[in-house]
Short mmCIF file of C-alpha atoms and ligand atoms in Angstrom, two decimals:
data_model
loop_
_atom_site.label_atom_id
_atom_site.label_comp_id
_atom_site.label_asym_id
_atom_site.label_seq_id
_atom_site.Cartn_x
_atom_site.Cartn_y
_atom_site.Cartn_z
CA UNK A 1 15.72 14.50 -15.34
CA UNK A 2 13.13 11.82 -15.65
CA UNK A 3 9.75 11.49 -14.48
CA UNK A 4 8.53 8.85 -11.89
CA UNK A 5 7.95 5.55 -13.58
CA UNK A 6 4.58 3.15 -14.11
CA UNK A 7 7.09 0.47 -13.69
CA UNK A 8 7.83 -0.66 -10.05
CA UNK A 9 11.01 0.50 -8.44
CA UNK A 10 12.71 -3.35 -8.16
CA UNK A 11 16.17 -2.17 -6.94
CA UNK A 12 16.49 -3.14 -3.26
CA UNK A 13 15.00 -6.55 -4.04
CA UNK A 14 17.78 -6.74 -7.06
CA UNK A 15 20.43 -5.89 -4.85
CA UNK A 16 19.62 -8.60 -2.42
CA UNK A 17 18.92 -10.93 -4.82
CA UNK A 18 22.24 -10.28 -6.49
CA UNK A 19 24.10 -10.79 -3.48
CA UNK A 20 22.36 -13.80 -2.32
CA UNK A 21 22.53 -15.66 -5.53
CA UNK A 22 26.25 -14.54 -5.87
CA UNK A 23 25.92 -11.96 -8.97
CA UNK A 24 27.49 -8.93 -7.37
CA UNK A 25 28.85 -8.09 -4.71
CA UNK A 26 30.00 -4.76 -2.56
CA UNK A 27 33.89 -4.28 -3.26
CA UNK A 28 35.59 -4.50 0.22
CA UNK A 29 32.53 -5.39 1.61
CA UNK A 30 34.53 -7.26 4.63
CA UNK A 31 36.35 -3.38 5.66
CA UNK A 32 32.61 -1.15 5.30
CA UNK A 33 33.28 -1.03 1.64
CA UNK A 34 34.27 1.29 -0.78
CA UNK A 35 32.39 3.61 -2.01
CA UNK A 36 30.23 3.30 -5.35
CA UNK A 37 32.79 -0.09 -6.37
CA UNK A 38 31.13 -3.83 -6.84
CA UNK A 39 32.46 -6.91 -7.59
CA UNK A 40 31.20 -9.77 -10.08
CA UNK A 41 30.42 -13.14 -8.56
CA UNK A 42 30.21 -16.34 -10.19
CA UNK A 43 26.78 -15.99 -11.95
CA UNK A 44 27.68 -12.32 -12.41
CA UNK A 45 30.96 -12.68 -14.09
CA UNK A 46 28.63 -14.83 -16.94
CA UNK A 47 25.96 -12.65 -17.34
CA UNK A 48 28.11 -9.88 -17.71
CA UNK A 49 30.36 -12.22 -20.38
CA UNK A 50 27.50 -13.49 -22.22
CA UNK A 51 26.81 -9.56 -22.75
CA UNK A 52 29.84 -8.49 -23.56
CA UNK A 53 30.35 -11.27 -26.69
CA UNK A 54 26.77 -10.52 -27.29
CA UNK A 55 28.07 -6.56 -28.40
CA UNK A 56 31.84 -8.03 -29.71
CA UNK A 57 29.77 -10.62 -31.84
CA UNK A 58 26.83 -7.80 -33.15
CA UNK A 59 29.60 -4.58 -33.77
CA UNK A 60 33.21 -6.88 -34.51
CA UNK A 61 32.90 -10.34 -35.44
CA UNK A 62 29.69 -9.93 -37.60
CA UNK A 63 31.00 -6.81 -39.79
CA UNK A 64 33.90 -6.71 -42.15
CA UNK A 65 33.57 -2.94 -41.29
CA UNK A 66 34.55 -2.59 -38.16
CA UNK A 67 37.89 -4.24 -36.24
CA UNK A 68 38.70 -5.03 -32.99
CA UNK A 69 40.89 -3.34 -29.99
CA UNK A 70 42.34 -3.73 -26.38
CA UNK A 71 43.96 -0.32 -25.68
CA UNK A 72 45.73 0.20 -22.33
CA UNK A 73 43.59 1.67 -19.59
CA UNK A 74 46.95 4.47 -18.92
CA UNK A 75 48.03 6.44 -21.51
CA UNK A 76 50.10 9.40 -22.46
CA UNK A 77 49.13 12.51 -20.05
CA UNK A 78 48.79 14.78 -23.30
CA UNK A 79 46.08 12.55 -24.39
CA UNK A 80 43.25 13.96 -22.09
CA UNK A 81 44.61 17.32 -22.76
CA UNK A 82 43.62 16.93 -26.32
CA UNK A 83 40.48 15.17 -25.60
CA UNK A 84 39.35 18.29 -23.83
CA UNK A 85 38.92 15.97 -20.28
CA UNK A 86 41.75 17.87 -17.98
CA UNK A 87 39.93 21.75 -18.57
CA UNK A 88 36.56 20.39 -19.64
CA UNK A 89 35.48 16.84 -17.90
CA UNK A 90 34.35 18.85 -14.48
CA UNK A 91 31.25 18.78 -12.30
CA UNK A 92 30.31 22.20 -10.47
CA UNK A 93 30.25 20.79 -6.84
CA UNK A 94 30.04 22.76 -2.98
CA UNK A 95 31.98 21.88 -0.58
CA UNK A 96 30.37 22.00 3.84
CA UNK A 97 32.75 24.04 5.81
CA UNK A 98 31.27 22.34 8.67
CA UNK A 99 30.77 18.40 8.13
CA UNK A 100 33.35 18.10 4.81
CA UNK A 101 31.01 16.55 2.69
CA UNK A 102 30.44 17.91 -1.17
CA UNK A 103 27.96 17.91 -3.16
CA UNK A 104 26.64 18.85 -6.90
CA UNK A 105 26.09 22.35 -7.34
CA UNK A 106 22.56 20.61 -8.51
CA UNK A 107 21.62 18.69 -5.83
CA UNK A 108 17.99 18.99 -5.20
CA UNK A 109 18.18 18.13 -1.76
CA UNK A 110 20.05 21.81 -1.04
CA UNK A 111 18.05 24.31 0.29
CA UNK A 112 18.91 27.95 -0.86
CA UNK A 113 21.68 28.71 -3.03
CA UNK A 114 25.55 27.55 -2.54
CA UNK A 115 27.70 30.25 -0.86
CA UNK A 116 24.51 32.83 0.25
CA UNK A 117 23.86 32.61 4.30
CA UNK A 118 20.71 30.65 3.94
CA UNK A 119 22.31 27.86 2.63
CA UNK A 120 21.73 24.63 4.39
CA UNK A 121 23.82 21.65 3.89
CA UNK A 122 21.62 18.68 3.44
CA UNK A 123 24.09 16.49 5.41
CA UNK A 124 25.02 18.34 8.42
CA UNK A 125 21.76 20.82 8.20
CA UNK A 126 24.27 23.57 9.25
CA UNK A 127 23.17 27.47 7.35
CA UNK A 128 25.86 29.28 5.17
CA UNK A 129 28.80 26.73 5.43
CA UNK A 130 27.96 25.75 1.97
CA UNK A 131 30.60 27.10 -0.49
CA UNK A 132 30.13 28.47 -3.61
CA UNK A 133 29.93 26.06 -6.48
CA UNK A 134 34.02 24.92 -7.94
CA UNK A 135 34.87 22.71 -11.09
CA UNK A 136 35.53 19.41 -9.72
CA UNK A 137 37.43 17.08 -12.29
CA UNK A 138 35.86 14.07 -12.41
CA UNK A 139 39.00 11.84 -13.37
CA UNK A 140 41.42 9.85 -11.15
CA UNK A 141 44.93 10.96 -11.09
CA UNK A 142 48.22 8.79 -9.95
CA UNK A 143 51.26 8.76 -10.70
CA UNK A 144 53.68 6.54 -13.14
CA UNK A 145 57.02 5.41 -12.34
CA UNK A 146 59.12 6.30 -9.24
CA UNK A 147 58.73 9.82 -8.80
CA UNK A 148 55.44 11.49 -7.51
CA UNK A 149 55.59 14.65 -9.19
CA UNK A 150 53.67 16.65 -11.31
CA UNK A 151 55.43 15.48 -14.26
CA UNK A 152 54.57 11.53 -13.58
CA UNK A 153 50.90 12.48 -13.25
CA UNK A 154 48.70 10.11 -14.91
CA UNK A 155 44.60 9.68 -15.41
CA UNK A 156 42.66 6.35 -15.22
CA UNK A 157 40.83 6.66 -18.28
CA UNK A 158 37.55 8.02 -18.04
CA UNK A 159 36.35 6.74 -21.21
CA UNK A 160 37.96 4.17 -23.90
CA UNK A 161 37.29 6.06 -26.36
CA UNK A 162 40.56 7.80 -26.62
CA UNK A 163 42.36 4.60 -26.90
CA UNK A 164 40.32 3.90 -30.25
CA UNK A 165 41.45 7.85 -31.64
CA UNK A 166 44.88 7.52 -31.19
CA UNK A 167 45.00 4.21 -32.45
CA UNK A 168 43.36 5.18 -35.61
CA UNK A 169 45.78 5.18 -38.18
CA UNK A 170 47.66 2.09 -36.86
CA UNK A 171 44.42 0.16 -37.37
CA UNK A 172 43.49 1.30 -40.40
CA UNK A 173 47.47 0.41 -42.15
CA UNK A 174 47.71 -2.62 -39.94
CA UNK A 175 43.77 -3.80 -41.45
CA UNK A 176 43.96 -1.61 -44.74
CA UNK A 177 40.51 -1.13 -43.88
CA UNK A 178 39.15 2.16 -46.46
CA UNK A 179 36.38 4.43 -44.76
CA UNK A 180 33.92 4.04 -44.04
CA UNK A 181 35.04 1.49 -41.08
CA UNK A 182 34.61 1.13 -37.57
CA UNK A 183 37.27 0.00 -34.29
CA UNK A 184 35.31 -1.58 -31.41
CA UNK A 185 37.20 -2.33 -27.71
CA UNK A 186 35.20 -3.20 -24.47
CA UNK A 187 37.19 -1.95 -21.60
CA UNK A 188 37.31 -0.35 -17.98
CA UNK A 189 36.85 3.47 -17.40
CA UNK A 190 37.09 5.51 -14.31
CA UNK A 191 35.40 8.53 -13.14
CA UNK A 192 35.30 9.94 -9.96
CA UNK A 193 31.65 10.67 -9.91
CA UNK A 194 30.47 12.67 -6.84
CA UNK A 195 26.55 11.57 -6.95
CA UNK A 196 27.18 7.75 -7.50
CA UNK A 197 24.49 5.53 -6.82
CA UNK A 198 21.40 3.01 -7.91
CA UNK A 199 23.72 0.35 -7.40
CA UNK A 200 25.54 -0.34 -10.64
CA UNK A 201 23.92 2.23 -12.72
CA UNK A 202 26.26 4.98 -11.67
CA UNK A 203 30.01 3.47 -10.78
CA UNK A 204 33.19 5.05 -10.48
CA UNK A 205 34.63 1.94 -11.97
CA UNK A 206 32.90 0.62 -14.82
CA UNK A 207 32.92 -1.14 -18.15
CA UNK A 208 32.32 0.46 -21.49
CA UNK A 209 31.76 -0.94 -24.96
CA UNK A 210 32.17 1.67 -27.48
CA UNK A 211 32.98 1.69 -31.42
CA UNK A 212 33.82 4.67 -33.22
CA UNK A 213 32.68 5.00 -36.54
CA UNK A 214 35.40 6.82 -39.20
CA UNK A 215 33.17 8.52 -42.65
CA UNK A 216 34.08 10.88 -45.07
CA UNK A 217 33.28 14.56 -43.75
CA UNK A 218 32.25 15.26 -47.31
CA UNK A 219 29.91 12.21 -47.49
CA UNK A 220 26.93 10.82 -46.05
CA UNK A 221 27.84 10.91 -42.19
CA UNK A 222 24.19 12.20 -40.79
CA UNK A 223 23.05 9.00 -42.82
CA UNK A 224 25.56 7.31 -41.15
CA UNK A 225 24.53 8.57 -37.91
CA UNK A 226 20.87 7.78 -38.42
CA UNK A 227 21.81 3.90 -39.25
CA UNK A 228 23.99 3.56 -35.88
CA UNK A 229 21.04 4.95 -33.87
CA UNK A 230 18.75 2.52 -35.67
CA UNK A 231 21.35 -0.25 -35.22
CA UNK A 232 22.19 0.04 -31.52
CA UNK A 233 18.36 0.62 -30.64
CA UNK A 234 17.45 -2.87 -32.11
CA UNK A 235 20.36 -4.42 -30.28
CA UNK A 236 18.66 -3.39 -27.17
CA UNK A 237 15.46 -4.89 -28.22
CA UNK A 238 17.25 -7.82 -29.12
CA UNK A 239 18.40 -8.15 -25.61
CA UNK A 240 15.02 -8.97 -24.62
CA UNK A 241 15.10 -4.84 -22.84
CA UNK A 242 10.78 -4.31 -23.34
CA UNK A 243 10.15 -2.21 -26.50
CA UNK A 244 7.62 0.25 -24.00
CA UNK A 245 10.70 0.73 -21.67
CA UNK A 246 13.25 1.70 -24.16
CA UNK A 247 12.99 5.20 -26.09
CA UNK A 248 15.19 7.53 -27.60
CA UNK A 249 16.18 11.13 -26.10
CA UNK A 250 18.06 13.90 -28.55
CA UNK A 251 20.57 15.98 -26.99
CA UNK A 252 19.52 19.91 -27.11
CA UNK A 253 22.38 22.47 -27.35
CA UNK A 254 22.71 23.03 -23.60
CA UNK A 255 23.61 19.11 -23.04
CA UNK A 256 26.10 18.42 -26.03
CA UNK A 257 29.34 16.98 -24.51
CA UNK A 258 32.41 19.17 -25.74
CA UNK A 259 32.80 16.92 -28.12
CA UNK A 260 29.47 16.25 -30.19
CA UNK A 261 27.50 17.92 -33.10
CA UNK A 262 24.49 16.07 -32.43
CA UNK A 263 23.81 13.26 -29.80
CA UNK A 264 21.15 11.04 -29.18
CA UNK A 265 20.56 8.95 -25.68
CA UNK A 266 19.00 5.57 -25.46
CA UNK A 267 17.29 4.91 -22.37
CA UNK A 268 15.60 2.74 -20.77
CA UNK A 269 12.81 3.18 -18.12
CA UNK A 270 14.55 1.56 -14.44
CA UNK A 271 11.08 1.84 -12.53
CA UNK A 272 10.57 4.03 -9.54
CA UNK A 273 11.90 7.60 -9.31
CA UNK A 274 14.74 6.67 -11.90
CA UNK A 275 12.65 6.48 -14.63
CA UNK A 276 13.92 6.81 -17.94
CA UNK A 277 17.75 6.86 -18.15
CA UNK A 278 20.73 6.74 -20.79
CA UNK A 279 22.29 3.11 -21.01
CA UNK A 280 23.95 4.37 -24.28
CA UNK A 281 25.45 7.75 -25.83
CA UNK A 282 25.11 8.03 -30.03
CA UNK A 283 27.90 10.68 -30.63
CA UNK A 284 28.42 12.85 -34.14
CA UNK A 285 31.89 13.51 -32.77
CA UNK A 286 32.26 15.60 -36.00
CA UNK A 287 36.37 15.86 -36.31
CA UNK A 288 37.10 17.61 -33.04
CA UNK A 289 39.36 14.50 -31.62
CA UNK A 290 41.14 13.19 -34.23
CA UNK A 291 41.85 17.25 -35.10
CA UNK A 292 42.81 17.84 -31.71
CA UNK A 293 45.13 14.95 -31.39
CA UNK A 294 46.56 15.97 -34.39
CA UNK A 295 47.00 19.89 -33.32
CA UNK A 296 48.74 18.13 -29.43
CA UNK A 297 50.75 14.90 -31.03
CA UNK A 298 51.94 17.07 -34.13
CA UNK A 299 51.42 14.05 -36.12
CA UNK A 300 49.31 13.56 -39.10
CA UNK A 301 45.95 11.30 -38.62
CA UNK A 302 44.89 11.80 -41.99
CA UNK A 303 43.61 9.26 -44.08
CA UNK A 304 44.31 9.03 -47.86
CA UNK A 305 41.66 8.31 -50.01
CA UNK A 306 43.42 6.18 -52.73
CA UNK A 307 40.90 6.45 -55.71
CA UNK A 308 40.11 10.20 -55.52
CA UNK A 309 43.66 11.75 -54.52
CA UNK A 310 42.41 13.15 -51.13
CA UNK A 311 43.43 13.54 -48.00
CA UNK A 312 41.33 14.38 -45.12
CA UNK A 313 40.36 13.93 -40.95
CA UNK A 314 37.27 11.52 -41.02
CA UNK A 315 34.39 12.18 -38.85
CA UNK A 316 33.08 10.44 -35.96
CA UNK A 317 30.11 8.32 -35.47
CA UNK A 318 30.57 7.32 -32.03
CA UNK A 319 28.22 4.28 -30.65
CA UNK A 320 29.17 3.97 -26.91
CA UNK A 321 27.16 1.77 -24.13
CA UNK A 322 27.99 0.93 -20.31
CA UNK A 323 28.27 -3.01 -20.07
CA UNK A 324 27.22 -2.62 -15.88
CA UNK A 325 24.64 -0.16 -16.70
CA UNK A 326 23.18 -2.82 -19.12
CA UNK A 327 23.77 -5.53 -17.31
CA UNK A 328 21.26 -3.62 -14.18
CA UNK A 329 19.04 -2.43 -17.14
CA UNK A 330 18.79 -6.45 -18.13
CA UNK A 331 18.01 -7.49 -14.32
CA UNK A 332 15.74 -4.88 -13.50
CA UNK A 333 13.48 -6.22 -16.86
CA UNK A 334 13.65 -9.99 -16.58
CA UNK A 335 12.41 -9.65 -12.78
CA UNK A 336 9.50 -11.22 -12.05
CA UNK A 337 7.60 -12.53 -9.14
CA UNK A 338 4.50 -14.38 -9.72
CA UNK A 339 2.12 -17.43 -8.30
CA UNK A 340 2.46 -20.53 -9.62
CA UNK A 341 -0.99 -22.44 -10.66
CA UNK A 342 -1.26 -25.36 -8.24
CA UNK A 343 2.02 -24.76 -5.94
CA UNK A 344 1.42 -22.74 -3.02
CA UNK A 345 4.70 -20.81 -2.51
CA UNK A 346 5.34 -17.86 -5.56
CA UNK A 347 8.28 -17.88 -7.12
CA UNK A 348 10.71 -15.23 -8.42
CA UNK A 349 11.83 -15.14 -12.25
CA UNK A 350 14.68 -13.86 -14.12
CA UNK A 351 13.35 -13.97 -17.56
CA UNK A 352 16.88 -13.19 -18.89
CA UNK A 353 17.17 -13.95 -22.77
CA UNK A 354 18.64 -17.71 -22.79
CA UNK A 355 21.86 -16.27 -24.88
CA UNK A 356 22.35 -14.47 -21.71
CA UNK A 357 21.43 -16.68 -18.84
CA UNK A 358 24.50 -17.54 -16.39
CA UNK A 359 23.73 -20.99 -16.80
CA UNK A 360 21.73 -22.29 -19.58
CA UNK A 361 20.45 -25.66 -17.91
CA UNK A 362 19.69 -27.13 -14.70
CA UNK A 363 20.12 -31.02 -13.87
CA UNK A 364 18.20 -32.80 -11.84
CA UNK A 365 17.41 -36.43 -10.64
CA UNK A 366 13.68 -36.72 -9.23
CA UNK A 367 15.33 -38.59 -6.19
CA UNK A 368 18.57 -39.41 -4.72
CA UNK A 369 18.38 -43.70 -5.00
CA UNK A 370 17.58 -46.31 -8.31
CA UNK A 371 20.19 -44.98 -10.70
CA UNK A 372 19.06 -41.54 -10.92
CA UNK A 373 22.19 -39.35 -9.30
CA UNK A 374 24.29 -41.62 -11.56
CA UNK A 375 22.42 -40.90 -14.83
CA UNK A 376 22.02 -37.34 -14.09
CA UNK A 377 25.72 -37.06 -13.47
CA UNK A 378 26.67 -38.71 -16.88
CA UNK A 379 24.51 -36.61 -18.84
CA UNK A 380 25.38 -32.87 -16.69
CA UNK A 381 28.90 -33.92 -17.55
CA UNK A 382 28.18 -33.97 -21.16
CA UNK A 383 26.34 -31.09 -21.37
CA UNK A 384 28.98 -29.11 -19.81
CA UNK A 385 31.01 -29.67 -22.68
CA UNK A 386 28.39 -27.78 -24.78
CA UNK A 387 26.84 -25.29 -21.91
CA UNK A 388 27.27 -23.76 -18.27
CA UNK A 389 25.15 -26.67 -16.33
CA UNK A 390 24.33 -27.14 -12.79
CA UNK A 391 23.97 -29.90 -11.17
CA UNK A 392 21.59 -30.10 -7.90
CA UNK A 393 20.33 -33.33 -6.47
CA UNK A 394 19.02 -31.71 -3.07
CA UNK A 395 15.88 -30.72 -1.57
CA UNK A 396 12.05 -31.00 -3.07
CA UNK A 397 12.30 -31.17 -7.07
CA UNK A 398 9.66 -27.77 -7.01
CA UNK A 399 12.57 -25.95 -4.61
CA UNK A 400 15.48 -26.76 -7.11
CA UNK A 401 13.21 -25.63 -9.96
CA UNK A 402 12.52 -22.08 -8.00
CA UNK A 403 16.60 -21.48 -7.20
CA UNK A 404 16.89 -21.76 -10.93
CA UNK A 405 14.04 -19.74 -11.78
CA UNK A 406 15.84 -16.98 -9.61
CA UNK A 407 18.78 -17.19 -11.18
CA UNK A 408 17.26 -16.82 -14.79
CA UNK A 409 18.24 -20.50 -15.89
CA UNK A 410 16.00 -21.12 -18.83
CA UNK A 411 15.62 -24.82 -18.79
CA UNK A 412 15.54 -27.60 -16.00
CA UNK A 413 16.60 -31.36 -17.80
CA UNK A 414 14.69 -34.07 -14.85
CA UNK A 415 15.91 -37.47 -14.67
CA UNK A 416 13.26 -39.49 -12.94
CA UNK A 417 11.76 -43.47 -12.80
CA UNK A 418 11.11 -43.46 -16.53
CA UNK A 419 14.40 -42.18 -17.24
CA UNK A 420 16.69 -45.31 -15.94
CA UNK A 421 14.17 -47.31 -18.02
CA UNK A 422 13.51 -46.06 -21.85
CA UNK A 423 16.76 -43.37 -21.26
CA UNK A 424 14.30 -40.43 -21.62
CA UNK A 425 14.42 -36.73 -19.67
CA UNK A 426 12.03 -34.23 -19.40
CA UNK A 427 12.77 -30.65 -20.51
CA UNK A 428 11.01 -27.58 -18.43
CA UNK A 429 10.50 -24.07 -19.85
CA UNK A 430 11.19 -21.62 -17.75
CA UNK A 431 8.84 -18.96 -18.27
CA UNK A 432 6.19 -21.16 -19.54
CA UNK A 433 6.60 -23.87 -16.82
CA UNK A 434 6.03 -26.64 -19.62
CA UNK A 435 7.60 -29.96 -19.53
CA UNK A 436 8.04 -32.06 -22.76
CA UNK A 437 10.08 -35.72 -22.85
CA UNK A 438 12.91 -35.80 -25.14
CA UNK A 439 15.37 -38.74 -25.60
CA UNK A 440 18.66 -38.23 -23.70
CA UNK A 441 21.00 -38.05 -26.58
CA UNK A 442 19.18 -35.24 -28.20
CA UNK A 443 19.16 -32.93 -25.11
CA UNK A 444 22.40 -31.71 -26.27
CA UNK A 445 20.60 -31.16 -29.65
CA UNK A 446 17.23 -29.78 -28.58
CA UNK A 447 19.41 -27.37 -25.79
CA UNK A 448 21.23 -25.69 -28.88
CA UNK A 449 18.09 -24.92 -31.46
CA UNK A 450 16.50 -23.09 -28.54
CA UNK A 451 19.49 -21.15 -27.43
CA UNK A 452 19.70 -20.21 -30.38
CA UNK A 453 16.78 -18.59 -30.93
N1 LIG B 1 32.87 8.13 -25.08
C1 LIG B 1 31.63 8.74 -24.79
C2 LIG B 1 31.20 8.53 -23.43
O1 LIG B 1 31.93 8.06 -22.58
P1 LIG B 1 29.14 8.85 -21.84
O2 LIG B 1 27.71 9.21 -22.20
O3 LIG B 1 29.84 9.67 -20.84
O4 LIG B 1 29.89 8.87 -23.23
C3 LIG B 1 28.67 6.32 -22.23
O5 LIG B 1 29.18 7.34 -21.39
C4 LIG B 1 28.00 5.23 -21.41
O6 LIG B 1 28.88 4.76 -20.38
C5 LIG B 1 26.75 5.69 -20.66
O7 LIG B 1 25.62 5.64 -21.49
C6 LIG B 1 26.66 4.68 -19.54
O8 LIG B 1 26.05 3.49 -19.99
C7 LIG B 1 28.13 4.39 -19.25
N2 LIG B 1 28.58 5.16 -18.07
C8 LIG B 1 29.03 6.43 -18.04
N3 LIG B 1 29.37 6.81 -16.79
C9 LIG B 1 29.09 5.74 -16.00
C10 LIG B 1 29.21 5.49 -14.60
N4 LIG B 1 29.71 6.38 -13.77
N5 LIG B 1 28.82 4.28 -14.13
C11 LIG B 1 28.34 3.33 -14.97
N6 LIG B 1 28.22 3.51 -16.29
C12 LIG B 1 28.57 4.70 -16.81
#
């Protein structure tokens, strides 16, 4: 549980502002919606892109250690038998004889203890209609192929990491990759969580980007462990996420998953009452999956180290991060609102890292008339070739400044009276509101160095 934050609680005005601006959206929003879902609009869908290379780029395409993967979301039912998910992925939750509704065992809002007469349900307010606490198991079930049985039953995954264990040795043949090496996928997991909420933080469809790290059991693997906590801490930072807000939290005994020796959280601080919360799990998954997949599949997921004649099950160094969860963390720190020196109306910031930003530059002509629209035009159409650009030619030049300032777009490209004449553009910053005069042709140019940065 985490304490109440110094930082402001900026969710309601995030949620409206995501809407509004078309980042997300409620799923089904037209029938009531459903429950704990949201959808990805336009801006959304980029931010959430540019985050999602961001992690492919840092943990695949930057290592020779670690490959790539795309498992399928359904897999064999045996798998989350092995995994320990079908007796062991559970919530203790009560269920309201009188109004339906259930509930974690834990909720603080229950008064009295599930299942004893003074029990009052903190929907209904009803006394002793609370059951006792039951394992709830948290992951969706359908069926596969034509007959709904209990033999067709299948799970949405609830995590990708399974995907990545039983895929092990086929990566490491297909790649003749030697441990230590990593496999990295970003994909959708399910979870039918019974205390959603916080908008995306906690989702009962989500996206996860995790990489599981194979050493030798007889090697260095705490070092190991201690370099993937280091590495995925600085990736944060190097999100732009505020070094104050982001902190490390070790797992004690009571909290291990199933699955882990040792685990450390990193979290970051949301504001308000949510506080300081995971965004990402670092696992010592010691050899419990790959052993138990071994023990249920009754094949061999050994590997054979060539040079010393051994065989063995690696360990686990599991790195494993929520791509929504990250994406709110990202929103809730580049919001802003602030005054503007010599404009009356405020204006509201996203001071999202540029590598991030849904679009990376605004165009503008000053006015609509003397060859402005038409130079603007020309040169938005060139940079979209290089960038995600948008184009707006309407209202007061301060007012098309601000909707980009909302939207975290960190630089506004002005074609005004000058421009038509010596074929020069000014260039605004963002966050420090300064405009310099470049040439035209080296917008393209000047854009990339600071992106790049
Ligand atoms: N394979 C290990 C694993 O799944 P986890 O701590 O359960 O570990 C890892 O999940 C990350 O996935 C979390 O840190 C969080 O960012 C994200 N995540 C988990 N459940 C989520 C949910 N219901 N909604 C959104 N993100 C979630």
């Amino acid at each position: 549980m985490s304490s109440i934050s110094t930082f402001p609680d900026v969710m309601e005005k995030l949620v409206s502002l995501a809407k509004r601006r078309g980042f997300i959206f409620q799923s089904s929003e037209i029938y009531g919606g459903t429950g704990s879902v949201w959808d990805y609009g336009p801006l959304g869908v980029e931010l959430k892109k540019n985050l999602k290379d961001r992690w492919w780029n840092a943990m695949v395409r930057m290592r020779d250690d670690v490959e790539g993967l795309d498992a399928a979301i359904l897999m064999h039912p045996r798998v989350w038998e092995a995994s320990g998910h079908v007796a062991g992925f559970t919530d203790p939750l009560v269920d309201c004889r009188n109004c339906k509704r259930r509930f974690r065992a834990d909720d603080p809002k229950i008064k009295g203890t599930p299942g004893a007469p003074d029990a009052q349900c903190p929907a209904c307010g009803m006394k002793g209609t609370l059951s006792e606490p039951r394992l709830f198991n948290l992951m969706f079930k359908t069926f596969m192929g034509p007959v709904e049985d209990t033999a067709s039953v299948v799970y949405l995954r609830p995590e990708t990491a399974q995907g990545i264990f039983v895929n092990f040795l086929n990566v490491q043949q297909s790649t003749r990759q030697k441990v230590p090496f990593g496999i990295a996928q970003i994909g959708k997991a399910f979870r039918n969580e019974i205390t959603p909420g916080n908008f995306i933080f906690r989702t009962r469809e989500f996206e996860q980007m995790e990489m599981q790290f194979f050493v030798d059991p007889a090697g260095n693997h705490m070092e190991w462990f201690e370099y993937w906590k280091a590495q995925r801490m600085e990736w944060h930072r190097l999100l732009g996420l505020r070094e104050e807000r982001l902190q490390f939290h070790q797992h004690d005994p009571q909290e291990l998953a199933h699955y882990a020796r040792a685990a450390f959280d990193i979290q970051y601080d949301f504001g308000g009452s949510l506080g300081f919360q995971e965004v990402e799990g670092v696992h010592h998954r010691g050899d419990f999956d790959l052993g138990r997949h071994q023990e249920y599949s009754g094949k061999k997921l050994e590997y054979f180290d060539q040079p010393n004649n051994r065989r063995y099950v690696p360990f686990v160094i599991e790195t494993s991060v929520g791509a929504d969860r990250t994406l709110l963390a990202l929103l809730v720190n580049a919001y802003r609102e602030e005054q503007v020196a010599g404009e009356d109306e405020g204006r509201t910031v996203l001071a999202l890292h540029p590598s991030l930003a849904p679009v990376k530059a605004g165009v503008f002509p000053l006015v609509k008339k003397d060859g402005m629209p038409e130079m603007a035009t020309r040169l938005a159409s060139e940079l979209r070739r290089h960038f995600p650009v948008f184009y707006d030619e309407s209202g007061a030049i301060g007012r098309r400044y601000r909707r980009q300032d909302e939207v975290g777009t960190p630089y506004g490209i002005t074609i005004d009276g000058q421009s038509t004449a010596d074929q020069t553009v000014t260039i605004r910053d963002r966050d420090t509101l300064q405009q310099e005069r470049i040439d035209a042709t080296r917008v393209v140019e000047v854009l990339r160095e600071r992106l790049a940065t």
